[in-house]
Tab-separated table of C-alpha atoms in Angstrom:
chain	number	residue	atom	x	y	z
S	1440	UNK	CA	51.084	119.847	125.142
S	1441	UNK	CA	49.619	122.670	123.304
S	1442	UNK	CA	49.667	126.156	125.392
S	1443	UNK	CA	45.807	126.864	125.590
S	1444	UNK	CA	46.657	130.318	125.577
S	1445	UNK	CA	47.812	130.238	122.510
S	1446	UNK	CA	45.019	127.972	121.016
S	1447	UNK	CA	41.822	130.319	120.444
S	1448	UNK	CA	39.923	127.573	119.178
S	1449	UNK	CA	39.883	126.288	122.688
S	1450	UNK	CA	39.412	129.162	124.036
S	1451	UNK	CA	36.471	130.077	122.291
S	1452	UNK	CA	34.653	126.860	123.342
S	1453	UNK	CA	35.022	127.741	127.032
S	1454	UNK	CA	32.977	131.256	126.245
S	1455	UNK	CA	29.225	131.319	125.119
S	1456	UNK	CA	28.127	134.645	123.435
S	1457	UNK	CA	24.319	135.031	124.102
S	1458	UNK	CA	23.312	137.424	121.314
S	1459	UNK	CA	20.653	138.013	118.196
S	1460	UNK	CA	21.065	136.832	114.772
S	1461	UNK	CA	20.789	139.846	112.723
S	1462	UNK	CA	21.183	138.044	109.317
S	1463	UNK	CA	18.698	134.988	107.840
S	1464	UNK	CA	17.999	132.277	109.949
S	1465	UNK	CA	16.448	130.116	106.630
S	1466	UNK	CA	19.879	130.079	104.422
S	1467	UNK	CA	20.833	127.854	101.452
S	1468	UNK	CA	23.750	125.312	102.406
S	1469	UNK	CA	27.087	126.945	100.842
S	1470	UNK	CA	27.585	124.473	98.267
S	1471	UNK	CA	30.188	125.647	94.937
S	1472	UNK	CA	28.984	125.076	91.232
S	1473	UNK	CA	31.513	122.413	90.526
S	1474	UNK	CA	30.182	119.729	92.669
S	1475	UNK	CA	26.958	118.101	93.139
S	1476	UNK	CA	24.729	120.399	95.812
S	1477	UNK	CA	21.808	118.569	97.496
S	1478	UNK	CA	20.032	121.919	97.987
S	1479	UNK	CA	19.986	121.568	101.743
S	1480	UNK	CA	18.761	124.364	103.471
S	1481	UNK	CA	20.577	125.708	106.878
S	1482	UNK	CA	18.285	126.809	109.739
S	1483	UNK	CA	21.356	129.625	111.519
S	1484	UNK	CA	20.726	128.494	115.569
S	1485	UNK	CA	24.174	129.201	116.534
S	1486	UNK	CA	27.612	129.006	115.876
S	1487	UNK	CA	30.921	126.651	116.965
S	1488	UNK	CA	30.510	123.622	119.046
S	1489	UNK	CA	32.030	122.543	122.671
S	1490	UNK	CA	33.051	119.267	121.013
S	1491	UNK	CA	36.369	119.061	119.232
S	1492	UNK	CA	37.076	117.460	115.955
S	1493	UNK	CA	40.375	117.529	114.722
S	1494	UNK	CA	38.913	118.119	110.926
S	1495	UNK	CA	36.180	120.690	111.791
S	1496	UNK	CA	36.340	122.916	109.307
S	1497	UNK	CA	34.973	125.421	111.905
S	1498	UNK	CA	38.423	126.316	113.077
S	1499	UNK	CA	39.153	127.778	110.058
S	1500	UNK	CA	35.727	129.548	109.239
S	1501	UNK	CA	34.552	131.680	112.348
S	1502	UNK	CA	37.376	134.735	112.989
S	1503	UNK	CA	37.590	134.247	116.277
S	1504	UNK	CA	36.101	131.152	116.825
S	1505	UNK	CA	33.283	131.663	120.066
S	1506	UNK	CA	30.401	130.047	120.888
S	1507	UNK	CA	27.106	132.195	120.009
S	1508	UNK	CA	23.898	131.088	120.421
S	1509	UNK	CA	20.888	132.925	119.014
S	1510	UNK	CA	18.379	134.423	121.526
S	1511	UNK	CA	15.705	136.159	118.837
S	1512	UNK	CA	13.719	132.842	118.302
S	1513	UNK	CA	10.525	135.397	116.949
S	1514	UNK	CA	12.174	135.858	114.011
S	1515	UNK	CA	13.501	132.789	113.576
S	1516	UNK	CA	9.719	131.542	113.701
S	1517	UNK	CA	8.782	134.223	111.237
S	1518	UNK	CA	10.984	133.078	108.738
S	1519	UNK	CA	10.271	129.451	109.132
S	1520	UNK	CA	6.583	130.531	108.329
S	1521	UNK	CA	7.596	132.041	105.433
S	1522	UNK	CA	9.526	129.124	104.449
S	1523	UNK	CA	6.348	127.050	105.333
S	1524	UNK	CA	3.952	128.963	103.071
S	1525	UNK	CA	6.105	128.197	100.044
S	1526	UNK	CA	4.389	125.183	99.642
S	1527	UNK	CA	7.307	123.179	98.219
S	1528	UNK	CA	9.495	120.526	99.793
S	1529	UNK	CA	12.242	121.880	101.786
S	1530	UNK	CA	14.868	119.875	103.945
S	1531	UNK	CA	16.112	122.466	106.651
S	1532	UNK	CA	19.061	121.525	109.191
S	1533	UNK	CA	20.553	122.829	112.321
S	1534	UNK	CA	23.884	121.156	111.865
S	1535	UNK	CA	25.828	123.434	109.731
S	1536	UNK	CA	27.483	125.769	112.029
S	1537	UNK	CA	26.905	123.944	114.926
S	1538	UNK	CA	25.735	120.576	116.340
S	1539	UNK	CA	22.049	120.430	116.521
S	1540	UNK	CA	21.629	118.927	120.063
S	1541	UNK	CA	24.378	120.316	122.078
S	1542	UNK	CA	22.325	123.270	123.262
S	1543	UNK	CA	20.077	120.955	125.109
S	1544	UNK	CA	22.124	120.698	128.128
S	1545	UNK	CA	21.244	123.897	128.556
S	1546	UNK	CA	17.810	124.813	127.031
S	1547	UNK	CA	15.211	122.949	125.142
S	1548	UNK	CA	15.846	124.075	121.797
S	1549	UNK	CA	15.186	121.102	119.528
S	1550	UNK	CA	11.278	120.431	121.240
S	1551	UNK	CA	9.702	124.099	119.698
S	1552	UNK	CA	11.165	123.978	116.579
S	1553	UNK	CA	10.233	119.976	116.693
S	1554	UNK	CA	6.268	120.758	117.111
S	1555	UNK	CA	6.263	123.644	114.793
S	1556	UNK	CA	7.690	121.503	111.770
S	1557	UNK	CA	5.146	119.162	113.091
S	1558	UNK	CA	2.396	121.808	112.429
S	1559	UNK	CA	2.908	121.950	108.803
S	1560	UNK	CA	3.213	119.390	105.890
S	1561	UNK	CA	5.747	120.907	103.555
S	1562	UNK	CA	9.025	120.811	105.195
S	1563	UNK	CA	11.374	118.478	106.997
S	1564	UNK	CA	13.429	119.282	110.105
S	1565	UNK	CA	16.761	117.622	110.169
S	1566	UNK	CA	18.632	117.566	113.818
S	1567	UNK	CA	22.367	116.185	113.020
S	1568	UNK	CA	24.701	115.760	116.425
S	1569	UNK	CA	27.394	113.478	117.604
S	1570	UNK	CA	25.632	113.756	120.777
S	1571	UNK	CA	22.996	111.522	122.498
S	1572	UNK	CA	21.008	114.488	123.996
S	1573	UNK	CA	17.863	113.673	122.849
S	1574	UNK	CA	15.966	112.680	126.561
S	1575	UNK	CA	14.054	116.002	125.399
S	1576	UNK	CA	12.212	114.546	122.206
S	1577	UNK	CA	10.748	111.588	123.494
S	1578	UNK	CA	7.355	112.653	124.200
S	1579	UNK	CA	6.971	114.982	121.343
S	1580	UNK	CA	4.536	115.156	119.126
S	1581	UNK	CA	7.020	114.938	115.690
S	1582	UNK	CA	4.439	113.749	113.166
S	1583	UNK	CA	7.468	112.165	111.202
S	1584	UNK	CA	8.664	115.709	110.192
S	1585	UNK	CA	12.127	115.582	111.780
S	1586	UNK	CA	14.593	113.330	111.168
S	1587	UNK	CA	17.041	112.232	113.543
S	1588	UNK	CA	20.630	112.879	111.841
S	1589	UNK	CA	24.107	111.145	113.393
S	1590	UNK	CA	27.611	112.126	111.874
S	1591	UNK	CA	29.256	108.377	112.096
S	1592	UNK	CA	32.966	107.175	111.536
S	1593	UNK	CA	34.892	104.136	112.531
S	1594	UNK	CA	36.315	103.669	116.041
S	1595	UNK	CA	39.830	104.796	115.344
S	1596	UNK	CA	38.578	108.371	113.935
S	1597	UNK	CA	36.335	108.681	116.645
S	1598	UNK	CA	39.339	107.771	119.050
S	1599	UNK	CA	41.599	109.378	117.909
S	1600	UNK	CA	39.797	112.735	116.175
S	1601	UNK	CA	37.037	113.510	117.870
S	1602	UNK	CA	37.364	114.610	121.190
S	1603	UNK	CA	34.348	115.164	123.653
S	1604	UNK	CA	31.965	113.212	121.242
S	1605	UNK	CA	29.733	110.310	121.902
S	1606	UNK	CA	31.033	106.302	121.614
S	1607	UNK	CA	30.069	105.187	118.311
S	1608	UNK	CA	27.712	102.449	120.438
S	1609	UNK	CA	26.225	105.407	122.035
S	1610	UNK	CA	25.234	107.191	119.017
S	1611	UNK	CA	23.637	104.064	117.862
S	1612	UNK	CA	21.697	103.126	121.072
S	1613	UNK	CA	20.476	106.753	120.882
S	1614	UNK	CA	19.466	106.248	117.410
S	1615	UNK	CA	17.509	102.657	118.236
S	1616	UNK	CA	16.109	105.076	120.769
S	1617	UNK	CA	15.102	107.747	118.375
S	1618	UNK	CA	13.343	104.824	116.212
S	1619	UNK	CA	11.456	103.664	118.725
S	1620	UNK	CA	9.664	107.269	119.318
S	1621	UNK	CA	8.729	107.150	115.806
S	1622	UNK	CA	11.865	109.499	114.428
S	1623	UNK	CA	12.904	109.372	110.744
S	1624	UNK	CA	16.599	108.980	110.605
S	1625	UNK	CA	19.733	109.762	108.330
S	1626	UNK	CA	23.505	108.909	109.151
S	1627	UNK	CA	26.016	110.371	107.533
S	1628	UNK	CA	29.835	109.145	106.805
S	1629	UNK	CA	31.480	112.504	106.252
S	1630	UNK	CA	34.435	112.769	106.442
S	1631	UNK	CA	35.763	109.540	105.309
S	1632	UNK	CA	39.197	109.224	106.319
S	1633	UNK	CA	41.125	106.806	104.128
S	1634	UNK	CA	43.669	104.829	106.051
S	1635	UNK	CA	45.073	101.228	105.771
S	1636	UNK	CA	42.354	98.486	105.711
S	1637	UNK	CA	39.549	101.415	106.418
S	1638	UNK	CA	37.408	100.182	104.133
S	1639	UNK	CA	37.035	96.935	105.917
S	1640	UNK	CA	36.450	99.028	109.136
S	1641	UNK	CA	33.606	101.445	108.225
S	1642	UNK	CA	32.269	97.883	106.663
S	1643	UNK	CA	31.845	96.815	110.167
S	1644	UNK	CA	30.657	100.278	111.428
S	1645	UNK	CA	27.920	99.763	108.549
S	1646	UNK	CA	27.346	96.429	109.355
S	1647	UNK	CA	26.781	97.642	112.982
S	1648	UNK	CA	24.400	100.148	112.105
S	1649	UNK	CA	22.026	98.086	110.520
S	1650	UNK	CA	21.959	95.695	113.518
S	1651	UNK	CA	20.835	98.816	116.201
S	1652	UNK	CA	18.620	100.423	113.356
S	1653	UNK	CA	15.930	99.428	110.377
S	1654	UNK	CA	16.264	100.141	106.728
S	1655	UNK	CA	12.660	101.517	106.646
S	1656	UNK	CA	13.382	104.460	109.415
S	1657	UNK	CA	16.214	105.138	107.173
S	1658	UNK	CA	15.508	108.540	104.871
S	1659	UNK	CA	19.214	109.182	103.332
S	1660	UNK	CA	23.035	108.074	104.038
S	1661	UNK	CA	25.414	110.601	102.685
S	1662	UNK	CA	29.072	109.784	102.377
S	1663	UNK	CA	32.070	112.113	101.622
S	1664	UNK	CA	35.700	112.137	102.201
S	1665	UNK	CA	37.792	114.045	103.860
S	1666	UNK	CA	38.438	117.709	102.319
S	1667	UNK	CA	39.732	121.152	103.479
S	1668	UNK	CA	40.577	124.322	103.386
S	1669	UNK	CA	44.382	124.421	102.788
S	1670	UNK	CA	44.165	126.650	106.021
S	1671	UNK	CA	42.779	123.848	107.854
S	1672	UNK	CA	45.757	122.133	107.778
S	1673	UNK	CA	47.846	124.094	110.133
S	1674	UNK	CA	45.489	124.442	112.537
S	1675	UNK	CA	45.136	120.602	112.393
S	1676	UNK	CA	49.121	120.591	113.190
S	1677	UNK	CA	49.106	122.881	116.205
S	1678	UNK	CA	46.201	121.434	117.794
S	1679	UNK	CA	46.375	117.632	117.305
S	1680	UNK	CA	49.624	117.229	116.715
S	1681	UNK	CA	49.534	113.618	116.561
S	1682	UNK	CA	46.597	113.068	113.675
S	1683	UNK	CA	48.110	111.473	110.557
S	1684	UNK	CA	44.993	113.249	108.682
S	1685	UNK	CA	46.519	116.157	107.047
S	1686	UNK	CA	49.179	113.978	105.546
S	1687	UNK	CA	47.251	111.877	102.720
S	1688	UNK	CA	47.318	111.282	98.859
S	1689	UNK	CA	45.332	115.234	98.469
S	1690	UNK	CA	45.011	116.889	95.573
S	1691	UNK	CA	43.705	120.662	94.623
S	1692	UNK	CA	39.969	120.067	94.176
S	1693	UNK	CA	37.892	122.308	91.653
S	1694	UNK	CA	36.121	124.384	94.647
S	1695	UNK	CA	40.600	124.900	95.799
S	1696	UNK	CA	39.868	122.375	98.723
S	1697	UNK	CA	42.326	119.528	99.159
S	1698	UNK	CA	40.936	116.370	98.585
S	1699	UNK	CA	41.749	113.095	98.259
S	1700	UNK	CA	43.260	111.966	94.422
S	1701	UNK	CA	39.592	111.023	92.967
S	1702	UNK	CA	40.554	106.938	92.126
S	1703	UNK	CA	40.854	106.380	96.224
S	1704	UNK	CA	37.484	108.189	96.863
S	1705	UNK	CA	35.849	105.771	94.517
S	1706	UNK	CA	37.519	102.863	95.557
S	1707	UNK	CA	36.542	103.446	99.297
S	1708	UNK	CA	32.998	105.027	98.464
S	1709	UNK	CA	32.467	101.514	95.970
S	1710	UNK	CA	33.411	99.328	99.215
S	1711	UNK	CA	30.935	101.198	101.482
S	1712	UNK	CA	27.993	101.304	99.239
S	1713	UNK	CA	28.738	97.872	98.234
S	1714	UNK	CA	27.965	96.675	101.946
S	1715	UNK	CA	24.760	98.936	102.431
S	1716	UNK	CA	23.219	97.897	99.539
S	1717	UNK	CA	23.543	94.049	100.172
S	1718	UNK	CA	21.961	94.603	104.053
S	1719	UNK	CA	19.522	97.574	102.698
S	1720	UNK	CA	19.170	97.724	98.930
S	1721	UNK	CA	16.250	100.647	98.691
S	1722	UNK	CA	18.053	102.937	101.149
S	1723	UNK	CA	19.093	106.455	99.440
S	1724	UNK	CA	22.193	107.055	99.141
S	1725	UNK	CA	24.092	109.976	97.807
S	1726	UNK	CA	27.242	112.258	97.821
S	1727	UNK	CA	28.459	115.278	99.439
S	1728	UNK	CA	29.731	117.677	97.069
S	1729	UNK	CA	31.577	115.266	94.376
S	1730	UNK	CA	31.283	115.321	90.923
S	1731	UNK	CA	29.205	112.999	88.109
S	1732	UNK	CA	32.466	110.971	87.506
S	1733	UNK	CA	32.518	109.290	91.130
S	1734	UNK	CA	28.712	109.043	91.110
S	1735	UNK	CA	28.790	106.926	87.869
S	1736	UNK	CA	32.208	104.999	88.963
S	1737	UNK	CA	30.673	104.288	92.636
S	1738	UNK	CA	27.211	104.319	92.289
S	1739	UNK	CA	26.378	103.575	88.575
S	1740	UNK	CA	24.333	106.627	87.970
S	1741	UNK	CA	24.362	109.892	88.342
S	1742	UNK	CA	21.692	112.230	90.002
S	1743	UNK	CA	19.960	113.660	86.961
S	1744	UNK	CA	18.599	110.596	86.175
S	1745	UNK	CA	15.997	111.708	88.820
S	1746	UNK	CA	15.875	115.575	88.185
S	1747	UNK	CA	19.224	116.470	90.511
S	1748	UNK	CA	19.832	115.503	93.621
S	1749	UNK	CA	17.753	117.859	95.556
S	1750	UNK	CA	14.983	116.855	93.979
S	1751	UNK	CA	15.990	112.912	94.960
S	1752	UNK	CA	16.469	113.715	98.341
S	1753	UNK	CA	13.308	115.052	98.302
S	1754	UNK	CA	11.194	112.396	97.199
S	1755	UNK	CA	12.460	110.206	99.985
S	1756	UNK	CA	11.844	112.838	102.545
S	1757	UNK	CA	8.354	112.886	100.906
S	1758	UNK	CA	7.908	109.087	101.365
S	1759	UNK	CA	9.568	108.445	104.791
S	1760	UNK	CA	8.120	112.279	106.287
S	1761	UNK	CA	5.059	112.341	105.019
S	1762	UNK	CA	5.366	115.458	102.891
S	1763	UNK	CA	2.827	116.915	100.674
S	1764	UNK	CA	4.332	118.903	97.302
């Protein structure tokens, strides 16, 4: 048993920091020049999560690692507006730093930032959790301008890496849910974790999906395996000293994260896409930060067939949200 006195990570989850943001709130996603960006946009609510992931890269970022939550929402509004005014698609997210839905035990964060995206035609809110707290959205008035956002894995990560997170039946019951109310949704696969027969497994968690779930409500799936900070990996060994994760086939990756060697990646990501195309053939796929060699080997094309893949992504936030250019 780890000595919690000596784990700050822990630590920092028990202790919530009420305080002002006093940098952006509208920030581009930290993405590195030697992988494919998606040029995401990250909407700074908070920081750290009371969940507890094994592979969170979290542990390693915030020095110390504590719970904040941002109480200046003016500004945050006044930026937003700005953003608005732009008049050009823009996919912004809560789920960088944070999860996007765990502050709703505790105020009703999501619902005012829900109605203002609704106000406006240009933009797309994206709330991404392993949570089910979404009670709060159901009468909302979303106008298809947020998109409901679940980070999904197979039943033995989940198990045995995630700790304090939904049931992988929960998070799709709460997505059927989020359907129903008229939501857009995305799911994302990240991080993979290869493991003996996972391919067939997150098969089955696909296959799963698709019966809780419609193609049509579906804006994007991303996938992306497993990578780190080299950091990451002691922390990993201190705090779950029983996850296998740290210990697979990595390599040095371009951006100095370990990854997995680049012939696995493919030959997991070609197993997954193969299944989601045969149940859902127009669905968008793409890639978290890998380069044009694994999105010709596994998908058969690469993203500047269709200007870069921000500008993909947003044409099908523009069809499924609604959006006007």
């Amino acid at each position: 048993m780890i000595d919690k006195a000596s784990d700050p990570v822990s630590e920092g989850k028990k202790n919530l920091v009420l305080t002002r943001n006093k940098g952006a709130f509208v920030r581009k996603c930290p993405g590195t020049a030697e992988y494919t960006c998606c040029d995401y946009q990250i909407l700074h609510i908070g920081t750290f999560c009371t969940m507890d992931c094994s592979y969170c890269i979290l542990q390693a970022y915030f020095h110390p690692p504590v719970l904040q939550f941002f109480v200046n929402d003016e500004l945050m509004f006044k930026e937003l507006e700005q953003t608005f005014s732009l008049n050009r698609i823009s996919r912004i997210g809560t789920g960088e730093f944070t999860d996007s839905l765990i502050w709703e035990l505790w105020i009703d964060h999501a619902g005012p930032l829900v109605e203002r995206f609704a106000a406006q035609k240009h933009a797309v809110l994206e709330l991404k959790t392993k949570t089910t707290a979404i009670d709060g959205l159901e009468k909302l008035d979303h106008n298809q301008k947020t998109i409901l956002a679940w980070s999904l894995n197979t039943r033995r990560i989940i198990q045995s890496e995630e700790r304090g997170t939904s049931s992988l039946e929960a998070r799709f019951r709460a997505a059927a849910r989020c359907e129903r109310w008229g939501y857009r949704l995305a799911f994302h696969f990240d991080p993979i974790v290869i493991y003996d027969n996972c391919i067939s497994e997150y098969q089955a968690v696909i296959e799963e999906l698709f019966s809780h779930v419609s193609p049509e409500s579906i804006v994007y799936i991303s996938l992306g395996t497993f990578r780190f900070m080299p950091s990451l990996k002691k922390i990993i060994e201190k705090r779950f000293p029983e996850s296998i994760i740290p210990y697979g086939e990595f390599i040095t990756g371009l951006d100095n994260k370990m990854r997995y060697f680049k012939p696995l990646r493919i030959q997991v990501y070609q197993g997954i896409i193969k299944t989601i195309r045969r149940i859902a053939p127009d669905v968008t796929i793409y890639f978290c930060m890998e380069d044009t060699e694994v999105w010709e080997k596994s998908m058969g094309f690469s993203p500047e067939r269709y200007g870069g893949l921000g500008r993909m992504l947003d044409e099908s936030a523009r069809l499924h949200c609604g959006l006007s250019i």
